[in-house]
Amino acid sequence: NAGVMQNPRHLVRRRGQEARLRCSPMKGHSHVYWYRQLPEEGLKFMVYLQKENIIDESGMPKERFSAEFPKEGPSILRIQQVVRGDSAAYFCASSAGGWSSYEQYFGPGTRLTVT
Amino acid sequence: KQEVTQIPAALSVPEGENLVLNCSFTDSAIYNLQWFRQDPGKGLTSLLLIQSSQREQTSGRLNASLDKSSGRSTLYIAASQPGDSATYLCAVRPPGANSKLTFGKGITLSVRP
């Protein structure tokens, strides 16, 4: 019974390149949340998705960032034209539902370094 | 807008001490509060989850309390050990749908042998 999986665990990109981060939720979970942890900061919400739908993207930067959760396959967080300020740990969490009664389970994170 | 504060940002104690980590939040309309542990470069490990109707939760040497009306929670660690060294994050969750977590910045604990 695998937990939430994220890959890659570490990703190095040069400025201007694209970064793709993947999140496979726990079996049976159809709700995914992405959080970002900047250096010396707590985790901050970015986006909440259900299968094929973006429910809340209020925490996403307006430009260069996008997320999807297709019917088949993992959720993808995509960052275009990365800049040094995008260097952070990106965590996803999955749950069986979006209501507060459903606990979120976190993956190990992807650490993005932009050089 | 919910804000979660954890002070101090860092704490160093000798082994064996009992200690209390504090967490405060501005909006008392929460569904639950959760304490996590994060080791350097690692993911989050859930330690304790307290529902808004509960006053405390215990797991081994850990005890978390919640005073929703005053917007405060404490994590009590008994007989601290060097292996407890980590960053401790608290997070609150509002009631209802689309229920995302709001985290504090964490307290980095160092337990000296």
PDB file of C-alpha atoms in Angstrom:
ATOM      1  CA  ASN A   1       0.000   0.000   0.000  1.00  0.00           C
ATOM      2  CA  ALA A   2       2.289   2.724  -1.295  1.00  0.00           C
ATOM      3  CA  GLY A   3       2.003   6.217   0.069  1.00  0.00           C
ATOM      4  CA  VAL A   4       2.114   9.426  -1.927  1.00  0.00           C
ATOM      5  CA  MET A   5       4.971   9.313  -4.400  1.00  0.00           C
ATOM      6  CA  GLN A   6       6.792  12.261  -5.892  1.00  0.00           C
ATOM      7  CA  ASN A   7       9.482  12.305  -8.515  1.00  0.00           C
ATOM      8  CA  PRO A   8      12.059  13.323  -9.053  1.00  0.00           C
ATOM      9  CA  ARG A   9      13.196  13.787  -5.475  1.00  0.00           C
ATOM     10  CA  HIS A  10      15.829  16.285  -6.566  1.00  0.00           C
ATOM     11  CA  LEU A  11      15.791  18.403  -9.689  1.00  0.00           C
ATOM     12  CA  VAL A  12      18.395  20.851 -10.909  1.00  0.00           C
ATOM     13  CA  ARG A  13      17.521  23.302 -13.651  1.00  0.00           C
ATOM     14  CA  ARG A  14      19.297  26.261 -15.162  1.00  0.00           C
ATOM     15  CA  ARG A  15      17.535  29.584 -15.338  1.00  0.00           C
ATOM     16  CA  GLY A  16      15.091  29.670 -18.228  1.00  0.00           C
ATOM     17  CA  GLN A  17      14.511  25.918 -18.384  1.00  0.00           C
ATOM     18  CA  GLU A  18      11.288  24.126 -17.578  1.00  0.00           C
ATOM     19  CA  ALA A  19      10.682  22.013 -14.483  1.00  0.00           C
ATOM     20  CA  ARG A  20       8.100  19.227 -14.294  1.00  0.00           C
ATOM     21  CA  LEU A  21       7.258  17.764 -10.913  1.00  0.00           C
ATOM     22  CA  ARG A  22       5.113  14.649 -10.606  1.00  0.00           C
ATOM     23  CA  CYS A  23       2.870  13.447  -7.829  1.00  0.00           C
ATOM     24  CA  SER A  24       1.159  10.063  -7.675  1.00  0.00           C
ATOM     25  CA  PRO A  25      -1.513  10.077  -4.969  1.00  0.00           C
ATOM     26  CA  MET A  26      -2.252   7.223  -2.638  1.00  0.00           C
ATOM     27  CA  LYS A  27      -4.378   4.476  -4.081  1.00  0.00           C
ATOM     28  CA  GLY A  28      -8.025   5.459  -4.045  1.00  0.00           C
ATOM     29  CA  HIS A  29      -7.308   9.178  -3.607  1.00  0.00           C
ATOM     30  CA  SER A  30      -8.586  11.568  -6.257  1.00  0.00           C
ATOM     31  CA  HIS A  31      -7.728  14.890  -4.587  1.00  0.00           C
ATOM     32  CA  VAL A  32      -4.272  16.450  -4.756  1.00  0.00           C
ATOM     33  CA  TYR A  33      -2.847  19.543  -3.085  1.00  0.00           C
ATOM     34  CA  TRP A  34       0.480  21.156  -3.945  1.00  0.00           C
ATOM     35  CA  TYR A  35       2.446  23.151  -1.358  1.00  0.00           C
ATOM     36  CA  ARG A  36       5.739  25.028  -1.683  1.00  0.00           C
ATOM     37  CA  GLN A  37       8.349  25.475   1.028  1.00  0.00           C
ATOM     38  CA  LEU A  38      10.758  28.298   0.370  1.00  0.00           C
ATOM     39  CA  PRO A  39      14.000  28.407   2.401  1.00  0.00           C
ATOM     40  CA  GLU A  40      13.333  29.364   6.034  1.00  0.00           C
ATOM     41  CA  GLU A  41       9.587  29.436   5.371  1.00  0.00           C
ATOM     42  CA  GLY A  42       6.661  27.215   6.226  1.00  0.00           C
ATOM     43  CA  LEU A  43       4.726  25.337   3.598  1.00  0.00           C
ATOM     44  CA  LYS A  44       2.348  27.483   1.577  1.00  0.00           C
ATOM     45  CA  PHE A  45      -0.620  26.238  -0.393  1.00  0.00           C
ATOM     46  CA  MET A  46      -0.376  26.525  -4.163  1.00  0.00           C
ATOM     47  CA  VAL A  47      -3.171  24.597  -5.858  1.00  0.00           C
ATOM     48  CA  TYR A  48      -5.872  22.010  -5.216  1.00  0.00           C
ATOM     49  CA  LEU A  49      -6.963  19.627  -7.963  1.00  0.00           C
ATOM     50  CA  GLN A  50      -9.382  16.825  -8.453  1.00  0.00           C
ATOM     51  CA  LYS A  51      -9.189  14.497 -11.401  1.00  0.00           C
ATOM     52  CA  GLU A  52      -9.303  16.656 -14.542  1.00  0.00           C
ATOM     53  CA  ASN A  53     -10.286  19.782 -12.588  1.00  0.00           C
ATOM     54  CA  ILE A  54      -8.503  22.651 -10.899  1.00  0.00           C
ATOM     55  CA  ILE A  55     -10.576  23.507  -7.846  1.00  0.00           C
ATOM     56  CA  ASP A  56      -8.494  26.241  -6.212  1.00  0.00           C
ATOM     57  CA  GLU A  57      -5.368  27.844  -7.636  1.00  0.00           C
ATOM     58  CA  SER A  58      -5.364  30.879  -5.369  1.00  0.00           C
ATOM     59  CA  GLY A  59      -1.817  30.174  -4.196  1.00  0.00           C
ATOM     60  CA  MET A  60      -0.258  29.782  -7.632  1.00  0.00           C
ATOM     61  CA  PRO A  61       1.957  32.536  -8.994  1.00  0.00           C
ATOM     62  CA  LYS A  62       0.146  34.219 -11.865  1.00  0.00           C
ATOM     63  CA  GLU A  63       2.785  33.463 -14.461  1.00  0.00           C
ATOM     64  CA  ARG A  64       4.946  30.492 -15.441  1.00  0.00           C
ATOM     65  CA  PHE A  65       3.247  28.013 -13.081  1.00  0.00           C
ATOM     66  CA  SER A  66       0.575  25.515 -14.082  1.00  0.00           C
ATOM     67  CA  ALA A  67      -0.814  22.284 -12.702  1.00  0.00           C
ATOM     68  CA  GLU A  68      -2.864  19.415 -14.002  1.00  0.00           C
ATOM     69  CA  PHE A  69      -4.276  16.139 -12.756  1.00  0.00           C
ATOM     70  CA  PRO A  70      -5.358  14.078 -15.749  1.00  0.00           C
ATOM     71  CA  LYS A  71      -7.820  11.234 -15.697  1.00  0.00           C
ATOM     72  CA  GLU A  72      -4.937   8.794 -15.984  1.00  0.00           C
ATOM     73  CA  GLY A  73      -1.483   9.309 -14.544  1.00  0.00           C
ATOM     74  CA  PRO A  74       0.096  11.540 -11.939  1.00  0.00           C
ATOM     75  CA  SER A  75      -0.542  15.163 -11.142  1.00  0.00           C
ATOM     76  CA  ILE A  76       2.008  17.454 -12.753  1.00  0.00           C
ATOM     77  CA  LEU A  77       3.247  20.821 -11.486  1.00  0.00           C
ATOM     78  CA  ARG A  78       4.948  22.635 -14.318  1.00  0.00           C
ATOM     79  CA  ILE A  79       7.194  25.659 -13.974  1.00  0.00           C
ATOM     80  CA  GLN A  80       8.241  27.384 -17.157  1.00  0.00           C
ATOM     81  CA  GLN A  81      11.338  29.565 -17.520  1.00  0.00           C
ATOM     82  CA  VAL A  82      12.515  28.903 -13.989  1.00  0.00           C
ATOM     83  CA  VAL A  83      14.240  31.639 -11.990  1.00  0.00           C
ATOM     84  CA  ARG A  84      16.444  31.376  -8.881  1.00  0.00           C
ATOM     85  CA  GLY A  85      13.507  32.335  -6.685  1.00  0.00           C
ATOM     86  CA  ASP A  86      11.720  29.123  -7.684  1.00  0.00           C
ATOM     87  CA  SER A  87      14.300  27.097  -5.763  1.00  0.00           C
ATOM     88  CA  ALA A  88      12.281  25.398  -3.045  1.00  0.00           C
ATOM     89  CA  ALA A  89      10.863  22.112  -1.842  1.00  0.00           C
ATOM     90  CA  TYR A  90       7.562  21.233  -3.475  1.00  0.00           C
ATOM     91  CA  PHE A  91       5.275  18.869  -1.612  1.00  0.00           C
ATOM     92  CA  CYS A  92       2.096  17.276  -2.730  1.00  0.00           C
ATOM     93  CA  ALA A  93      -0.566  15.772  -0.518  1.00  0.00           C
ATOM     94  CA  SER A  94      -3.461  13.553  -1.441  1.00  0.00           C
ATOM     95  CA  SER A  95      -6.774  12.803   0.179  1.00  0.00           C
ATOM     96  CA  ALA A  96      -9.867  10.759  -0.478  1.00  0.00           C
ATOM     97  CA  GLY A  97     -12.016  13.888  -0.467  1.00  0.00           C
ATOM     98  CA  GLY A  98     -11.789  17.662  -0.349  1.00  0.00           C
ATOM     99  CA  TRP A  99     -13.742  18.192   2.838  1.00  0.00           C
ATOM    100  CA  SER A 100     -11.913  18.890   6.048  1.00  0.00           C
ATOM    101  CA  SER A 101     -12.828  15.457   7.407  1.00  0.00           C
ATOM    102  CA  TYR A 102     -10.456  13.818   4.930  1.00  0.00           C
ATOM    103  CA  GLU A 103      -6.853  13.806   6.136  1.00  0.00           C
ATOM    104  CA  GLN A 104      -4.143  14.870   3.713  1.00  0.00           C
ATOM    105  CA  TYR A 105      -1.170  12.566   3.314  1.00  0.00           C
ATOM    106  CA  PHE A 106       2.105  14.099   2.214  1.00  0.00           C
ATOM    107  CA  GLY A 107       4.704  12.876  -0.225  1.00  0.00           C
ATOM    108  CA  PRO A 108       8.477  13.150   0.353  1.00  0.00           C
ATOM    109  CA  GLY A 109       8.771  16.297  -1.749  1.00  0.00           C
ATOM    110  CA  THR A 110      10.781  17.399  -4.759  1.00  0.00           C
ATOM    111  CA  ARG A 111      13.671  19.729  -4.106  1.00  0.00           C
ATOM    112  CA  LEU A 112      14.160  22.079  -7.008  1.00  0.00           C
ATOM    113  CA  THR A 113      17.430  23.943  -7.372  1.00  0.00           C
ATOM    114  CA  VAL A 114      17.738  26.609 -10.032  1.00  0.00           C
ATOM    115  CA  THR A 115      21.306  27.495 -10.968  1.00  0.00           C
TER     116      THR A 115
ATOM    117  CA  LYS B   1      -7.041  35.362   6.434  1.00  0.00           C
ATOM    118  CA  GLN B   2      -5.654  32.669   8.715  1.00  0.00           C
ATOM    119  CA  GLU B   3      -2.124  33.176  10.023  1.00  0.00           C
ATOM    120  CA  VAL B   4      -0.166  30.632  12.037  1.00  0.00           C
ATOM    121  CA  THR B   5       2.768  31.696  14.187  1.00  0.00           C
ATOM    122  CA  GLN B   6       5.389  29.566  15.880  1.00  0.00           C
ATOM    123  CA  ILE B   7       7.798  31.249  18.274  1.00  0.00           C
ATOM    124  CA  PRO B   8      10.693  30.894  18.823  1.00  0.00           C
ATOM    125  CA  ALA B   9      12.043  29.856  15.455  1.00  0.00           C
ATOM    126  CA  ALA B  10      14.747  27.743  17.083  1.00  0.00           C
ATOM    127  CA  LEU B  11      15.265  26.055  20.411  1.00  0.00           C
ATOM    128  CA  SER B  12      18.219  24.203  21.919  1.00  0.00           C
ATOM    129  CA  VAL B  13      17.836  22.094  25.047  1.00  0.00           C
ATOM    130  CA  PRO B  14      19.895  19.461  26.889  1.00  0.00           C
ATOM    131  CA  GLU B  15      18.843  15.852  26.664  1.00  0.00           C
ATOM    132  CA  GLY B  16      16.229  14.779  29.172  1.00  0.00           C
ATOM    133  CA  GLU B  17      14.404  18.087  29.432  1.00  0.00           C
ATOM    134  CA  ASN B  18      10.651  18.307  29.101  1.00  0.00           C
ATOM    135  CA  LEU B  19       9.753  21.011  26.621  1.00  0.00           C
ATOM    136  CA  VAL B  20       6.821  22.846  25.144  1.00  0.00           C
ATOM    137  CA  LEU B  21       6.501  24.099  21.579  1.00  0.00           C
ATOM    138  CA  ASN B  22       3.934  26.797  20.953  1.00  0.00           C
ATOM    139  CA  CYS B  23       1.654  27.501  18.016  1.00  0.00           C
ATOM    140  CA  SER B  24      -0.870  30.310  17.684  1.00  0.00           C
ATOM    141  CA  PHE B  25      -3.450  31.011  14.992  1.00  0.00           C
ATOM    142  CA  THR B  26      -5.559  34.068  14.277  1.00  0.00           C
ATOM    143  CA  ASP B  27      -8.870  32.551  13.160  1.00  0.00           C
ATOM    144  CA  SER B  28     -10.442  30.218  15.703  1.00  0.00           C
ATOM    145  CA  ALA B  29     -12.842  28.754  13.122  1.00  0.00           C
ATOM    146  CA  ILE B  30     -10.752  25.671  12.490  1.00  0.00           C
ATOM    147  CA  TYR B  31     -11.725  22.073  11.837  1.00  0.00           C
ATOM    148  CA  ASN B  32      -8.528  20.561  13.175  1.00  0.00           C
ATOM    149  CA  LEU B  33      -4.905  21.270  13.984  1.00  0.00           C
ATOM    150  CA  GLN B  34      -2.005  19.009  13.112  1.00  0.00           C
ATOM    151  CA  TRP B  35       1.588  18.799  14.283  1.00  0.00           C
ATOM    152  CA  PHE B  36       4.232  17.546  11.874  1.00  0.00           C
ATOM    153  CA  ARG B  37       7.892  16.707  12.172  1.00  0.00           C
ATOM    154  CA  GLN B  38      10.332  17.467   9.371  1.00  0.00           C
ATOM    155  CA  ASP B  39      13.913  16.220   9.334  1.00  0.00           C
ATOM    156  CA  PRO B  40      16.473  18.168   7.262  1.00  0.00           C
ATOM    157  CA  GLY B  41      15.915  17.605   3.556  1.00  0.00           C
ATOM    158  CA  LYS B  42      13.056  15.204   4.220  1.00  0.00           C
ATOM    159  CA  GLY B  43       9.285  15.145   3.985  1.00  0.00           C
ATOM    160  CA  LEU B  44       6.640  15.628   6.636  1.00  0.00           C
ATOM    161  CA  THR B  45       5.731  13.091   9.278  1.00  0.00           C
ATOM    162  CA  SER B  46       2.370  13.596  10.929  1.00  0.00           C
ATOM    163  CA  LEU B  47       2.719  13.440  14.723  1.00  0.00           C
ATOM    164  CA  LEU B  48      -0.670  14.342  16.146  1.00  0.00           C
ATOM    165  CA  LEU B  49      -3.984  15.587  14.794  1.00  0.00           C
ATOM    166  CA  ILE B  50      -6.460  17.291  17.127  1.00  0.00           C
ATOM    167  CA  GLN B  51     -10.043  17.836  16.088  1.00  0.00           C
ATOM    168  CA  SER B  52     -11.564  21.188  17.043  1.00  0.00           C
ATOM    169  CA  SER B  53     -13.855  19.441  19.533  1.00  0.00           C
ATOM    170  CA  GLN B  54     -10.902  17.858  21.339  1.00  0.00           C
ATOM    171  CA  ARG B  55      -8.654  19.358  23.984  1.00  0.00           C
ATOM    172  CA  GLU B  56      -5.632  17.127  23.578  1.00  0.00           C
ATOM    173  CA  GLN B  57      -4.065  14.125  21.913  1.00  0.00           C
ATOM    174  CA  THR B  58      -1.250  11.906  23.126  1.00  0.00           C
ATOM    175  CA  SER B  59       1.194   9.610  21.401  1.00  0.00           C
ATOM    176  CA  GLY B  60       4.049   8.167  23.400  1.00  0.00           C
ATOM    177  CA  ARG B  61       6.164  11.013  24.779  1.00  0.00           C
ATOM    178  CA  LEU B  62       4.197  13.593  22.814  1.00  0.00           C
ATOM    179  CA  ASN B  63       1.124  15.445  23.988  1.00  0.00           C
ATOM    180  CA  ALA B  64      -0.622  18.145  21.977  1.00  0.00           C
ATOM    181  CA  SER B  65      -3.238  20.452  23.422  1.00  0.00           C
ATOM    182  CA  LEU B  66      -5.659  22.789  21.717  1.00  0.00           C
ATOM    183  CA  ASP B  67      -7.407  25.885  23.037  1.00  0.00           C
ATOM    184  CA  LYS B  68      -9.468  26.931  20.065  1.00  0.00           C
ATOM    185  CA  SER B  69     -11.032  29.985  21.674  1.00  0.00           C
ATOM    186  CA  SER B  70      -7.665  31.556  22.422  1.00  0.00           C
ATOM    187  CA  GLY B  71      -6.117  30.367  19.153  1.00  0.00           C
ATOM    188  CA  ARG B  72      -3.324  28.334  20.740  1.00  0.00           C
ATOM    189  CA  SER B  73      -1.851  24.873  20.660  1.00  0.00           C
ATOM    190  CA  THR B  74       1.130  23.404  22.439  1.00  0.00           C
ATOM    191  CA  LEU B  75       3.197  20.328  21.704  1.00  0.00           C
ATOM    192  CA  TYR B  76       4.704  18.868  24.857  1.00  0.00           C
ATOM    193  CA  ILE B  77       7.711  16.563  24.470  1.00  0.00           C
ATOM    194  CA  ALA B  78       8.638  14.603  27.568  1.00  0.00           C
ATOM    195  CA  ALA B  79      12.182  13.495  28.356  1.00  0.00           C
ATOM    196  CA  SER B  80      13.659  14.866  25.150  1.00  0.00           C
ATOM    197  CA  GLN B  81      16.263  12.825  23.245  1.00  0.00           C
ATOM    198  CA  PRO B  82      18.814  13.780  20.569  1.00  0.00           C
ATOM    199  CA  GLY B  83      16.646  11.874  18.077  1.00  0.00           C
ATOM    200  CA  ASP B  84      13.914  14.442  18.648  1.00  0.00           C
ATOM    201  CA  SER B  85      16.059  17.050  16.886  1.00  0.00           C
ATOM    202  CA  ALA B  86      14.043  18.223  13.896  1.00  0.00           C
ATOM    203  CA  THR B  87      11.754  21.017  12.759  1.00  0.00           C
ATOM    204  CA  TYR B  88       8.224  20.903  14.157  1.00  0.00           C
ATOM    205  CA  LEU B  89       5.444  22.434  12.101  1.00  0.00           C
ATOM    206  CA  CYS B  90       1.893  23.095  13.106  1.00  0.00           C
ATOM    207  CA  ALA B  91      -0.905  23.488  10.589  1.00  0.00           C
ATOM    208  CA  VAL B  92      -4.581  24.366  10.872  1.00  0.00           C
ATOM    209  CA  ARG B  93      -7.428  23.403   8.617  1.00  0.00           C
ATOM    210  CA  PRO B  94     -10.702  25.261   8.136  1.00  0.00           C
ATOM    211  CA  PRO B  95     -14.036  23.460   8.063  1.00  0.00           C
ATOM    212  CA  GLY B  96     -15.811  22.705   4.831  1.00  0.00           C
ATOM    213  CA  ALA B  97     -14.900  21.886   1.279  1.00  0.00           C
ATOM    214  CA  ASN B  98     -11.678  22.893  -0.424  1.00  0.00           C
ATOM    215  CA  SER B  99      -9.970  22.588   2.901  1.00  0.00           C
ATOM    216  CA  LYS B 100      -6.301  23.475   2.537  1.00  0.00           C
ATOM    217  CA  LEU B 101      -3.783  23.565   5.370  1.00  0.00           C
ATOM    218  CA  THR B 102      -2.194  26.759   6.665  1.00  0.00           C
ATOM    219  CA  PHE B 103       1.249  26.135   8.157  1.00  0.00           C
ATOM    220  CA  GLY B 104       3.449  27.967  10.599  1.00  0.00           C
ATOM    221  CA  LYS B 105       7.128  28.442   9.758  1.00  0.00           C
ATOM    222  CA  GLY B 106       8.160  25.798  12.234  1.00  0.00           C
ATOM    223  CA  ILE B 107      10.386  25.520  15.280  1.00  0.00           C
ATOM    224  CA  THR B 108      13.804  23.947  14.777  1.00  0.00           C
ATOM    225  CA  LEU B 109      14.620  21.905  17.863  1.00  0.00           C
ATOM    226  CA  SER B 110      18.087  20.769  18.786  1.00  0.00           C
ATOM    227  CA  VAL B 111      18.473  18.353  21.700  1.00  0.00           C
ATOM    228  CA  ARG B 112      22.069  18.271  22.963  1.00  0.00           C
ATOM    229  CA  PRO B 113      23.452  14.952  24.273  1.00  0.00           C
TER     230      PRO B 113
END
